[in-house]
Amino acid sequence: MTRVEKADLRREAGQRTRDGLQTAALELLAQRGQEGVTLREITERAGTNVAAVSYHYGSLKALCEATIEHALERYLDAQLLELGSLGSTSTLHEVAAAFARPMMRALAAGGQDLAVMRTVARVGIDPPQAWERLNGKFDQSRREALRVLTANLPGVDEQELNFRTRCAAGLLNWLALAPIGAELAALPAEQIERQLVPVVAGAFRGEAAIDR
């Protein structure tokens, strides 16, 4: 085996260790949040040792922050892809479906996808430092949502639309952690969408839905 081949094998082994640690951290963060996670639990679940965490991440805090940042980035990328596909003629129902689709897919799929959403939901309550590094993507997601919401709700100003968007996001975060989210996850994907999208659309519509 050549020196290059040996180096490649070491890199692959190191990547597997990093991936295993992040997967274990994600599962525990989704269940309890950052304050409830211990180094021993993560290493036992990942099948490695404390030295591996020190070598690859430096500390438990750094591992958790890297895992949270990765979860946030996955969520934002998925939401940006959905919102970016909408045109100016998209209906409010279609906007709500695009906004909620990452969550709906996670509820239907379970496993790591749902763990990502639960981690995002938990850190939404107490944003970590990693949040700041993703401000650009948060801003982009907000702009995409406003772009399509403005076309549907022309009489509502930007500040109000921002507020409604944040409320809709908070609703989805709560759903990821609440018992009703587990109830939804037991349903077929089509039924999840049928029940959830009108609720998100209602949050966007606000008082416009009220007959005066």
Coordinates of C-alpha atoms in Angstrom, one line a residue:
M1 CA 0.0 0.0 0.0
T2 CA 1.4 3.4 -1.0
R3 CA 1.8 6.4 1.3
V4 CA -1.0 8.2 -0.5
E5 CA -3.4 5.2 -0.1
K6 CA -2.6 5.0 3.6
A7 CA -3.3 8.8 4.0
D8 CA -6.6 8.3 2.1
L9 CA -7.6 5.5 4.5
R10 CA -6.8 7.7 7.5
R11 CA -8.9 10.5 6.1
E12 CA -11.8 8.2 5.5
A13 CA -11.5 6.7 9.0
G14 CA -11.4 10.2 10.5
Q15 CA -14.5 11.3 8.5
R16 CA -16.4 8.2 9.7
T17 CA -15.5 9.1 13.3
R18 CA -16.6 12.7 12.8
D19 CA -19.8 11.6 11.2
G20 CA -20.5 9.1 13.9
L21 CA -20.0 11.6 16.6
Q22 CA -22.2 14.2 15.0
T23 CA -24.9 11.6 14.4
A24 CA -24.8 10.5 18.1
A25 CA -24.8 14.2 19.2
L26 CA -27.7 15.0 16.9
E27 CA -29.9 12.2 18.4
L28 CA -29.2 13.3 21.9
L29 CA -29.6 17.0 21.2
A30 CA -32.9 16.3 19.6
Q31 CA -34.1 14.5 22.7
R32 CA -32.8 16.9 25.4
G33 CA -31.1 20.0 24.1
Q34 CA -27.5 21.0 24.6
E35 CA -27.7 21.2 28.4
G36 CA -28.8 17.6 28.7
V37 CA -26.1 16.0 26.7
T38 CA -22.9 14.4 28.2
L39 CA -19.7 13.5 26.5
R40 CA -19.9 9.9 27.8
E41 CA -23.3 9.4 26.2
I42 CA -22.2 10.7 22.9
T43 CA -19.0 8.6 22.7
E44 CA -20.8 5.4 23.9
R45 CA -23.5 5.9 21.2
A46 CA -20.9 6.6 18.6
G47 CA -18.7 3.6 19.6
T48 CA -15.6 5.8 20.2
N49 CA -13.8 7.5 23.0
V50 CA -13.3 10.9 24.6
A51 CA -9.9 11.3 22.9
A52 CA -11.7 11.2 19.5
V53 CA -13.9 14.2 20.5
S54 CA -10.8 16.1 21.7
Y55 CA -8.9 15.3 18.5
H56 CA -11.7 16.1 16.0
Y57 CA -13.6 18.9 17.8
G58 CA -11.6 20.0 20.8
S59 CA -14.5 19.8 23.3
L60 CA -18.1 18.7 23.9
K61 CA -19.3 22.3 23.4
A62 CA -17.5 22.5 20.0
L63 CA -19.0 19.2 18.9
C64 CA -22.5 20.2 19.9
E65 CA -22.2 23.6 18.2
A66 CA -20.9 21.9 15.0
T67 CA -23.8 19.5 15.1
I68 CA -26.4 22.3 15.7
E69 CA -24.9 24.4 12.9
H70 CA -25.1 21.5 10.5
A71 CA -28.8 20.8 11.5
L72 CA -29.7 24.5 11.0
E73 CA -27.9 24.6 7.6
R74 CA -29.8 21.4 6.4
Y75 CA -33.1 22.9 7.5
L76 CA -32.4 26.3 5.9
D77 CA -31.2 24.8 2.6
A78 CA -34.3 22.6 2.4
Q79 CA -36.6 25.6 3.1
L80 CA -34.8 27.9 0.7
L81 CA -35.1 25.3 -2.1
E82 CA -38.9 25.0 -1.5
L83 CA -39.5 28.8 -1.3
G84 CA -37.2 29.6 -4.2
S85 CA -39.2 27.4 -6.5
L86 CA -42.3 29.5 -6.0
G87 CA -43.3 32.2 -8.5
S88 CA -45.2 35.5 -8.0
T89 CA -48.5 33.7 -8.9
S90 CA -48.2 31.1 -6.2
T91 CA -51.2 30.9 -3.9
L92 CA -51.0 31.3 -0.1
H93 CA -51.7 27.6 0.2
E94 CA -48.7 26.8 -1.9
V95 CA -46.5 29.3 0.1
A96 CA -47.6 27.6 3.3
A97 CA -46.9 24.1 1.9
A98 CA -43.4 25.2 0.7
F99 CA -42.6 26.8 4.1
A100 CA -43.8 23.7 6.0
R101 CA -42.5 21.0 3.7
P102 CA -39.2 20.3 5.4
M103 CA -41.1 19.7 8.6
M104 CA -43.7 17.6 6.9
R105 CA -41.1 15.5 5.3
A106 CA -39.3 15.0 8.6
L107 CA -42.5 14.0 10.4
A108 CA -43.2 11.4 7.7
A109 CA -39.7 10.1 7.5
G110 CA -38.7 10.1 11.2
G111 CA -35.2 9.1 12.1
Q112 CA -32.4 11.5 11.5
D113 CA -34.6 13.9 9.4
L114 CA -36.9 14.4 12.4
A115 CA -33.9 14.6 14.8
V116 CA -32.6 17.6 12.7
M117 CA -36.0 19.3 13.0
R118 CA -36.2 18.7 16.7
T119 CA -32.7 20.1 17.2
V120 CA -33.6 23.2 15.2
A121 CA -36.7 23.6 17.2
R122 CA -34.9 23.4 20.5
V123 CA -32.2 25.9 19.6
G124 CA -34.9 28.2 18.2
I125 CA -35.8 28.9 21.9
D126 CA -32.2 29.6 22.9
P127 CA -30.1 30.4 19.8
P128 CA -26.4 29.3 20.1
Q129 CA -23.4 31.1 18.8
A130 CA -23.5 29.0 15.6
W131 CA -26.8 30.8 14.7
E132 CA -24.8 34.0 13.9
R133 CA -22.7 32.3 11.2
L134 CA -25.9 31.4 9.4
N135 CA -27.5 34.9 9.5
G136 CA -27.1 35.2 5.7
K137 CA -29.2 32.1 5.1
F138 CA -31.8 33.2 7.7
D139 CA -32.1 36.5 5.9
Q140 CA -32.3 34.8 2.5
S141 CA -35.1 32.5 3.8
R142 CA -37.0 35.5 5.2
R143 CA -36.7 37.4 1.9
E144 CA -37.9 34.5 -0.1
A145 CA -40.9 34.1 2.2
L146 CA -41.7 37.9 2.0
R147 CA -41.4 37.8 -1.8
V148 CA -44.2 35.4 -2.2
L149 CA -46.3 36.5 0.8
T150 CA -46.3 40.1 -0.4
A151 CA -47.9 39.0 -3.7
N152 CA -50.7 37.3 -1.7
L153 CA -51.2 39.9 1.0
P154 CA -50.5 43.2 -0.7
G155 CA -52.2 45.2 2.1
V156 CA -49.9 43.9 4.8
D157 CA -46.7 45.8 5.5
E158 CA -43.3 44.1 5.8
Q159 CA -43.0 44.3 9.5
E160 CA -46.3 42.5 10.0
L161 CA -45.4 39.8 7.4
N162 CA -42.1 39.3 9.2
F163 CA -44.0 38.8 12.4
R164 CA -46.4 36.3 10.9
T165 CA -43.5 34.4 9.3
R166 CA -41.8 34.1 12.7
C167 CA -45.1 32.9 14.3
A168 CA -45.4 30.3 11.6
A169 CA -41.9 29.1 12.2
G170 CA -42.5 29.0 15.9
L171 CA -45.6 26.9 15.3
L172 CA -43.6 24.4 13.3
N173 CA -40.8 24.3 16.0
W174 CA -43.4 23.7 18.7
L175 CA -44.9 20.9 16.6
A176 CA -41.6 19.1 16.3
L177 CA -41.4 18.8 20.1
A178 CA -45.1 18.5 21.2
P179 CA -47.1 15.3 21.6
I180 CA -49.3 16.4 18.7
G181 CA -46.3 16.2 16.5
A182 CA -45.9 12.5 17.3
E183 CA -49.5 12.0 16.5
L184 CA -49.0 13.7 13.1
A185 CA -45.9 11.6 12.4
A186 CA -48.0 8.4 12.7
L187 CA -50.2 9.6 9.7
P188 CA -49.6 9.2 6.0
A189 CA -47.6 12.0 4.4
E190 CA -50.7 13.2 2.4
Q191 CA -52.7 13.5 5.6
I192 CA -50.0 15.4 7.4
E193 CA -50.0 17.9 4.6
R194 CA -53.8 18.1 4.5
Q195 CA -54.0 18.9 8.2
L196 CA -50.9 21.1 8.6
V197 CA -50.8 23.4 5.6
P198 CA -54.1 25.2 6.3
V199 CA -52.9 26.0 9.8
V200 CA -49.6 27.5 8.5
A201 CA -51.6 29.4 5.8
G202 CA -53.8 30.8 8.5
A203 CA -50.8 32.1 10.4
F204 CA -49.7 33.9 7.3
R205 CA -53.1 35.2 6.5
G206 CA -53.7 36.6 10.0
E207 CA -56.7 38.9 10.5
A208 CA -57.4 38.9 6.7
A209 CA -59.1 35.6 7.4
I210 CA -61.6 37.2 9.7
D211 CA -64.9 38.3 8.3
R212 CA -65.7 41.8 9.4

